[in-house]
Amino acid sequence: TVIVQETKRRYKQGQRIETLRPPSYAIHVGETYIMTMAFPYETYDLINQCNEEAPLVAAWSGDGLHFILKDKATFEKLFLTTKYASFIKQLNNYGFTKINSKLEELGQIVLRGEEHFKHINFRRGQRDLCKDVRRAKALPRKPAEQDEYSRENKRLKSDNKRLILENSRQADKIRRLAAEIEHMKEKNSNLNVICDRQGGKFAIDSRSGNGDGMPSQAATSTMAVPTTIEYYALSFPAA
């Protein structure tokens, strides 16, 4: 509620005080007008007007404790100066509650397309209660908390980039190891072929100190034993 010294304001505007009337939503207390927010009063007058002139568009409920919007398109076209969605948003801002579901739970009939809204201080025949229909205060912002969220968000983005890069490096390493394994398999296969051609097979001992596999035993053969046995060592590339 904004307190305004109405006579002082009008005097500054050069207007004759006795010829002016305060707005319909102003409450006169002594020489001071208490200027309340206009929306509740304007909405009250609007619902009253519709209830008398166009009850099929909008009207009070039977008990007068809430109002009903019946024809949204006509209501917006003929009675509103804003969009219907903006009007509903204002109702929500001032604490009005849509009670369609609650009425249905109580067994009352709610026609398709109707919207029922209620506020404890918005009743038929009690316009003075509109002074207690007030706009909800916005939650105060907390700069420190917002800064903390911003820092945390930046940190998470940085960690995510780092993990993606690390995952790429590990994938490259796995591909290199797989290629080396295939290369060693191919060399081992070639060694077995060479050993077969020499008339014997050699078991490869991978426990040699220098890392090179050494043949541990020549396979017996019915063929004549050669005077010279050539040993073939398998070299593995360093990991």
Tab-separated table of C-alpha atoms in Angstrom:
chain	number	residue	atom	x	y	z
A	1	THR	CA	0.000	0.000	0.000
A	2	VAL	CA	1.354	3.418	-1.009
A	3	ILE	CA	0.467	6.425	1.147
A	4	VAL	CA	-0.068	9.528	-0.970
A	5	GLN	CA	-0.986	13.009	0.161
A	6	GLU	CA	-3.549	13.448	-2.563
A	7	THR	CA	-4.252	17.140	-1.955
A	8	LYS	CA	-0.556	18.058	-2.224
A	9	ARG	CA	-0.115	16.097	-5.434
A	10	ARG	CA	-3.140	17.682	-7.045
A	11	TYR	CA	-2.104	21.169	-5.974
A	12	LYS	CA	1.256	20.716	-7.703
A	13	GLN	CA	-0.551	19.696	-10.874
A	14	GLY	CA	-2.575	22.942	-10.768
A	15	GLN	CA	-5.895	21.147	-10.477
A	16	ARG	CA	-8.904	22.222	-8.414
A	17	ILE	CA	-9.073	19.864	-5.514
A	18	GLU	CA	-12.804	20.159	-4.932
A	19	THR	CA	-13.646	19.072	-8.482
A	20	LEU	CA	-11.551	15.898	-8.415
A	21	ARG	CA	-12.621	12.525	-7.207
A	22	PRO	CA	-10.191	9.905	-5.950
A	23	PRO	CA	-9.922	6.678	-7.919
A	24	SER	CA	-12.380	3.931	-7.021
A	25	TYR	CA	-9.676	1.885	-5.350
A	26	ALA	CA	-8.557	4.689	-2.989
A	27	ILE	CA	-9.581	4.658	0.655
A	28	HIS	CA	-10.191	8.065	2.215
A	29	VAL	CA	-8.767	8.437	5.711
A	30	GLY	CA	-8.965	12.027	7.010
A	31	GLU	CA	-7.174	14.231	4.503
A	32	THR	CA	-5.050	11.366	3.211
A	33	TYR	CA	-5.887	8.844	0.551
A	34	ILE	CA	-4.500	5.345	1.017
A	35	MET	CA	-3.780	4.269	-2.523
A	36	THR	CA	-4.007	0.503	-2.704
A	37	MET	CA	-3.093	-1.601	-5.682
A	38	ALA	CA	-5.715	-1.201	-8.375
A	39	PHE	CA	-5.912	-4.722	-9.802
A	40	PRO	CA	-8.114	-6.308	-7.089
A	41	TYR	CA	-10.640	-3.447	-7.271
A	42	GLU	CA	-10.660	-3.378	-11.048
A	43	THR	CA	-11.164	-7.134	-11.151
A	44	TYR	CA	-14.002	-6.891	-8.619
A	45	ASP	CA	-15.772	-4.228	-10.679
A	46	LEU	CA	-15.181	-6.234	-13.842
A	47	ILE	CA	-16.721	-9.407	-12.401
A	48	ASN	CA	-19.651	-7.397	-11.092
A	49	GLN	CA	-20.188	-5.880	-14.528
A	50	CYS	CA	-20.055	-9.253	-16.251
A	51	ASN	CA	-22.346	-10.772	-13.635
A	52	GLU	CA	-24.993	-8.151	-14.470
A	53	GLU	CA	-24.483	-7.661	-18.204
A	54	ALA	CA	-22.912	-10.889	-19.493
A	55	PRO	CA	-23.305	-13.743	-16.971
A	56	LEU	CA	-22.478	-16.279	-19.686
A	57	VAL	CA	-19.016	-14.711	-20.000
A	58	ALA	CA	-18.079	-14.333	-16.318
A	59	ALA	CA	-20.012	-14.279	-13.065
A	60	TRP	CA	-19.949	-14.806	-9.336
A	61	SER	CA	-20.560	-18.282	-7.972
A	62	GLY	CA	-23.878	-19.079	-6.344
A	63	ASP	CA	-22.532	-18.494	-2.840
A	64	GLY	CA	-20.534	-15.414	-3.933
A	65	LEU	CA	-17.277	-16.789	-2.498
A	66	HIS	CA	-15.516	-17.115	-5.837
A	67	PHE	CA	-15.971	-16.128	-9.468
A	68	ILE	CA	-16.158	-18.065	-12.720
A	69	LEU	CA	-14.647	-17.267	-16.113
A	70	LYS	CA	-16.874	-19.022	-18.626
A	71	ASP	CA	-16.057	-17.667	-22.095
A	72	LYS	CA	-12.358	-16.810	-22.317
A	73	ALA	CA	-12.385	-15.458	-25.866
A	74	THR	CA	-15.309	-13.094	-25.307
A	75	PHE	CA	-13.990	-12.048	-21.904
A	76	GLU	CA	-10.656	-11.058	-23.439
A	77	LYS	CA	-12.196	-9.332	-26.444
A	78	LEU	CA	-14.880	-7.278	-24.701
A	79	PHE	CA	-13.759	-6.781	-21.126
A	80	LEU	CA	-9.968	-6.959	-20.885
A	81	THR	CA	-7.360	-4.444	-21.927
A	82	THR	CA	-4.638	-7.116	-21.832
A	83	LYS	CA	-4.273	-10.691	-23.009
A	84	TYR	CA	-6.209	-13.342	-21.120
A	85	ALA	CA	-2.961	-15.082	-20.139
A	86	SER	CA	-1.664	-11.844	-18.610
A	87	PHE	CA	-4.858	-11.472	-16.599
A	88	ILE	CA	-4.503	-15.013	-15.220
A	89	LYS	CA	-0.879	-14.315	-14.355
A	90	GLN	CA	-1.970	-11.265	-12.383
A	91	LEU	CA	-4.541	-13.351	-10.530
A	92	ASN	CA	-1.789	-15.734	-9.520
A	93	ASN	CA	0.437	-12.856	-8.448
A	94	TYR	CA	-2.297	-11.594	-6.136
A	95	GLY	CA	-2.887	-14.953	-4.507
A	96	PHE	CA	-5.995	-16.144	-6.353
A	97	THR	CA	-6.302	-19.915	-6.575
A	98	LYS	CA	-7.888	-21.983	-9.312
A	99	ILE	CA	-10.274	-24.364	-7.558
A	100	ASN	CA	-11.700	-26.500	-10.389
A	101	SER	CA	-10.236	-29.726	-9.023
A	102	LYS	CA	-11.334	-28.987	-5.472
A	103	LEU	CA	-14.929	-28.351	-6.587
A	104	GLU	CA	-14.984	-31.617	-8.515
A	105	GLU	CA	-13.704	-33.477	-5.448
A	106	LEU	CA	-16.632	-32.016	-3.511
A	107	GLY	CA	-19.023	-33.382	-6.136
A	108	GLN	CA	-19.861	-30.062	-7.781
A	109	ILE	CA	-20.264	-29.831	-11.529
A	110	VAL	CA	-17.614	-27.845	-13.404
A	111	LEU	CA	-18.498	-27.268	-17.039
A	112	ARG	CA	-15.875	-27.751	-19.713
A	113	GLY	CA	-13.936	-24.556	-20.423
A	114	GLU	CA	-14.837	-22.880	-17.125
A	115	GLU	CA	-12.199	-21.617	-14.720
A	116	HIS	CA	-13.095	-21.000	-11.074
A	117	PHE	CA	-10.896	-18.640	-9.029
A	118	LYS	CA	-11.036	-17.885	-5.328
A	119	HIS	CA	-9.408	-15.553	-2.818
A	120	ILE	CA	-10.382	-15.390	0.837
A	121	ASN	CA	-10.736	-11.587	0.581
A	122	PHE	CA	-12.554	-11.494	-2.747
A	123	ARG	CA	-16.302	-11.936	-2.213
A	124	ARG	CA	-19.481	-10.673	-3.781
A	125	GLY	CA	-20.911	-7.641	-2.010
A	126	GLN	CA	-17.751	-7.042	0.048
A	127	ARG	CA	-15.666	-4.772	-2.136
A	128	ASP	CA	-13.915	-3.251	0.866
A	129	LEU	CA	-12.083	-6.554	1.394
A	130	CYS	CA	-10.110	-5.910	-1.791
A	131	LYS	CA	-7.717	-3.779	0.257
A	132	ASP	CA	-6.400	-7.048	1.707
A	133	VAL	CA	-5.810	-8.643	-1.682
A	134	ARG	CA	-2.165	-7.859	-2.129
A	135	ARG	CA	0.489	-8.724	-4.607
A	136	ALA	CA	2.870	-11.407	-3.413
A	137	LYS	CA	6.349	-10.128	-2.709
A	138	ALA	CA	9.105	-11.412	-4.955
A	139	LEU	CA	11.692	-13.538	-3.232
A	140	PRO	CA	14.841	-11.517	-2.560
A	141	ARG	CA	17.813	-12.390	-4.644
A	142	LYS	CA	20.946	-13.625	-2.979
A	143	PRO	CA	23.971	-12.397	-4.940
A	144	ALA	CA	26.390	-14.435	-2.847
A	145	GLU	CA	24.445	-17.622	-3.505
A	146	GLN	CA	24.223	-16.858	-7.228
A	147	ASP	CA	27.982	-16.278	-7.353
A	148	GLU	CA	28.546	-19.609	-5.641
A	149	TYR	CA	26.337	-21.409	-8.166
A	150	SER	CA	28.161	-19.660	-11.003
A	151	ARG	CA	31.564	-20.744	-9.683
A	152	GLU	CA	30.358	-24.294	-9.181
A	153	ASN	CA	28.969	-24.389	-12.712
A	154	LYS	CA	32.288	-23.205	-14.160
A	155	ARG	CA	34.175	-25.798	-12.123
A	156	LEU	CA	31.926	-28.608	-13.331
A	157	LYS	CA	32.336	-27.505	-16.949
A	158	SER	CA	36.124	-27.491	-16.530
A	159	ASP	CA	36.078	-30.967	-14.950
A	160	ASN	CA	33.901	-32.241	-17.764
A	161	LYS	CA	36.320	-30.979	-20.434
A	162	ARG	CA	39.249	-32.524	-18.554
A	163	LEU	CA	37.504	-35.908	-18.320
A	164	ILE	CA	36.617	-35.860	-22.019
A	165	LEU	CA	40.263	-35.178	-22.898
A	166	GLU	CA	41.500	-37.916	-20.566
A	167	ASN	CA	39.013	-40.383	-22.023
A	168	SER	CA	40.273	-39.581	-25.520
A	169	ARG	CA	43.885	-40.180	-24.442
A	170	GLN	CA	43.000	-43.509	-22.842
A	171	ALA	CA	41.146	-44.597	-25.985
A	172	ASP	CA	44.235	-43.795	-28.112
A	173	LYS	CA	46.420	-45.783	-25.726
A	174	ILE	CA	44.096	-48.796	-25.916
A	175	ARG	CA	44.195	-48.672	-29.718
A	176	ARG	CA	48.019	-48.585	-29.697
A	177	LEU	CA	48.200	-51.551	-27.313
A	178	ALA	CA	45.790	-53.536	-29.444
A	179	ALA	CA	47.919	-52.867	-32.536
A	180	GLU	CA	51.083	-53.986	-30.687
A	181	ILE	CA	49.380	-57.195	-29.567
A	182	GLU	CA	48.385	-57.991	-33.133
A	183	HIS	CA	51.954	-57.301	-34.250
A	184	MET	CA	53.381	-59.685	-31.637
A	185	LYS	CA	50.884	-62.381	-32.623
A	186	GLU	CA	51.991	-62.052	-36.241
A	187	LYS	CA	55.699	-62.297	-35.325
A	188	ASN	CA	55.049	-65.354	-33.141
A	189	SER	CA	53.188	-67.022	-36.005
A	190	ASN	CA	56.095	-66.323	-38.379
A	191	LEU	CA	58.565	-67.814	-35.887
A	192	ASN	CA	56.572	-71.044	-35.663
A	193	VAL	CA	56.653	-71.348	-39.452
A	194	ILE	CA	60.440	-70.903	-39.489
A	195	CYS	CA	60.900	-73.508	-36.773
A	196	ASP	CA	58.777	-76.001	-38.714
A	197	ARG	CA	60.928	-75.498	-41.775
A	198	GLN	CA	64.071	-76.313	-39.746
A	199	GLY	CA	62.672	-79.702	-38.833
A	200	GLY	CA	61.695	-79.067	-35.203
A	201	LYS	CA	59.514	-76.970	-33.010
A	202	PHE	CA	60.832	-74.805	-30.201
A	203	ALA	CA	58.942	-73.720	-27.129
A	204	ILE	CA	59.471	-70.067	-26.439
A	205	ASP	CA	60.584	-69.228	-22.901
A	206	SER	CA	59.351	-65.710	-22.054
A	207	ARG	CA	61.254	-65.672	-18.769
A	208	SER	CA	64.608	-64.715	-20.247
A	209	GLY	CA	66.266	-61.836	-18.492
A	210	ASN	CA	66.659	-59.568	-21.493
A	211	GLY	CA	63.042	-59.811	-22.497
A	212	ASP	CA	63.741	-61.843	-25.661
A	213	GLY	CA	62.065	-65.224	-25.829
A	214	MET	CA	64.582	-68.112	-26.112
A	215	PRO	CA	63.938	-71.639	-27.287
A	216	SER	CA	64.039	-74.023	-24.318
A	217	GLN	CA	63.892	-77.437	-25.977
A	218	ALA	CA	64.118	-78.840	-29.465
A	219	ALA	CA	61.429	-81.260	-30.444
A	220	THR	CA	62.596	-84.779	-31.253
A	221	SER	CA	62.343	-85.865	-34.820
A	222	THR	CA	62.939	-89.037	-36.802
A	223	MET	CA	65.019	-86.984	-39.147
A	224	ALA	CA	68.777	-86.833	-38.800
A	225	VAL	CA	69.869	-84.365	-36.187
A	226	PRO	CA	71.615	-81.483	-37.901
A	227	THR	CA	75.126	-80.735	-36.874
A	228	THR	CA	74.225	-77.129	-36.310
A	229	ILE	CA	70.989	-75.853	-34.807
A	230	GLU	CA	70.032	-72.285	-35.516
A	231	TYR	CA	68.134	-70.581	-32.719
A	232	TYR	CA	65.635	-67.904	-33.551
A	233	ALA	CA	64.807	-65.423	-30.898
A	234	LEU	CA	61.535	-63.505	-30.790
A	235	SER	CA	61.980	-59.850	-29.924
A	236	PHE	CA	59.109	-57.934	-28.429
A	237	PRO	CA	58.828	-54.185	-28.836
A	238	ALA	CA	59.065	-52.185	-25.676
A	239	ALA	CA	55.652	-51.261	-24.184
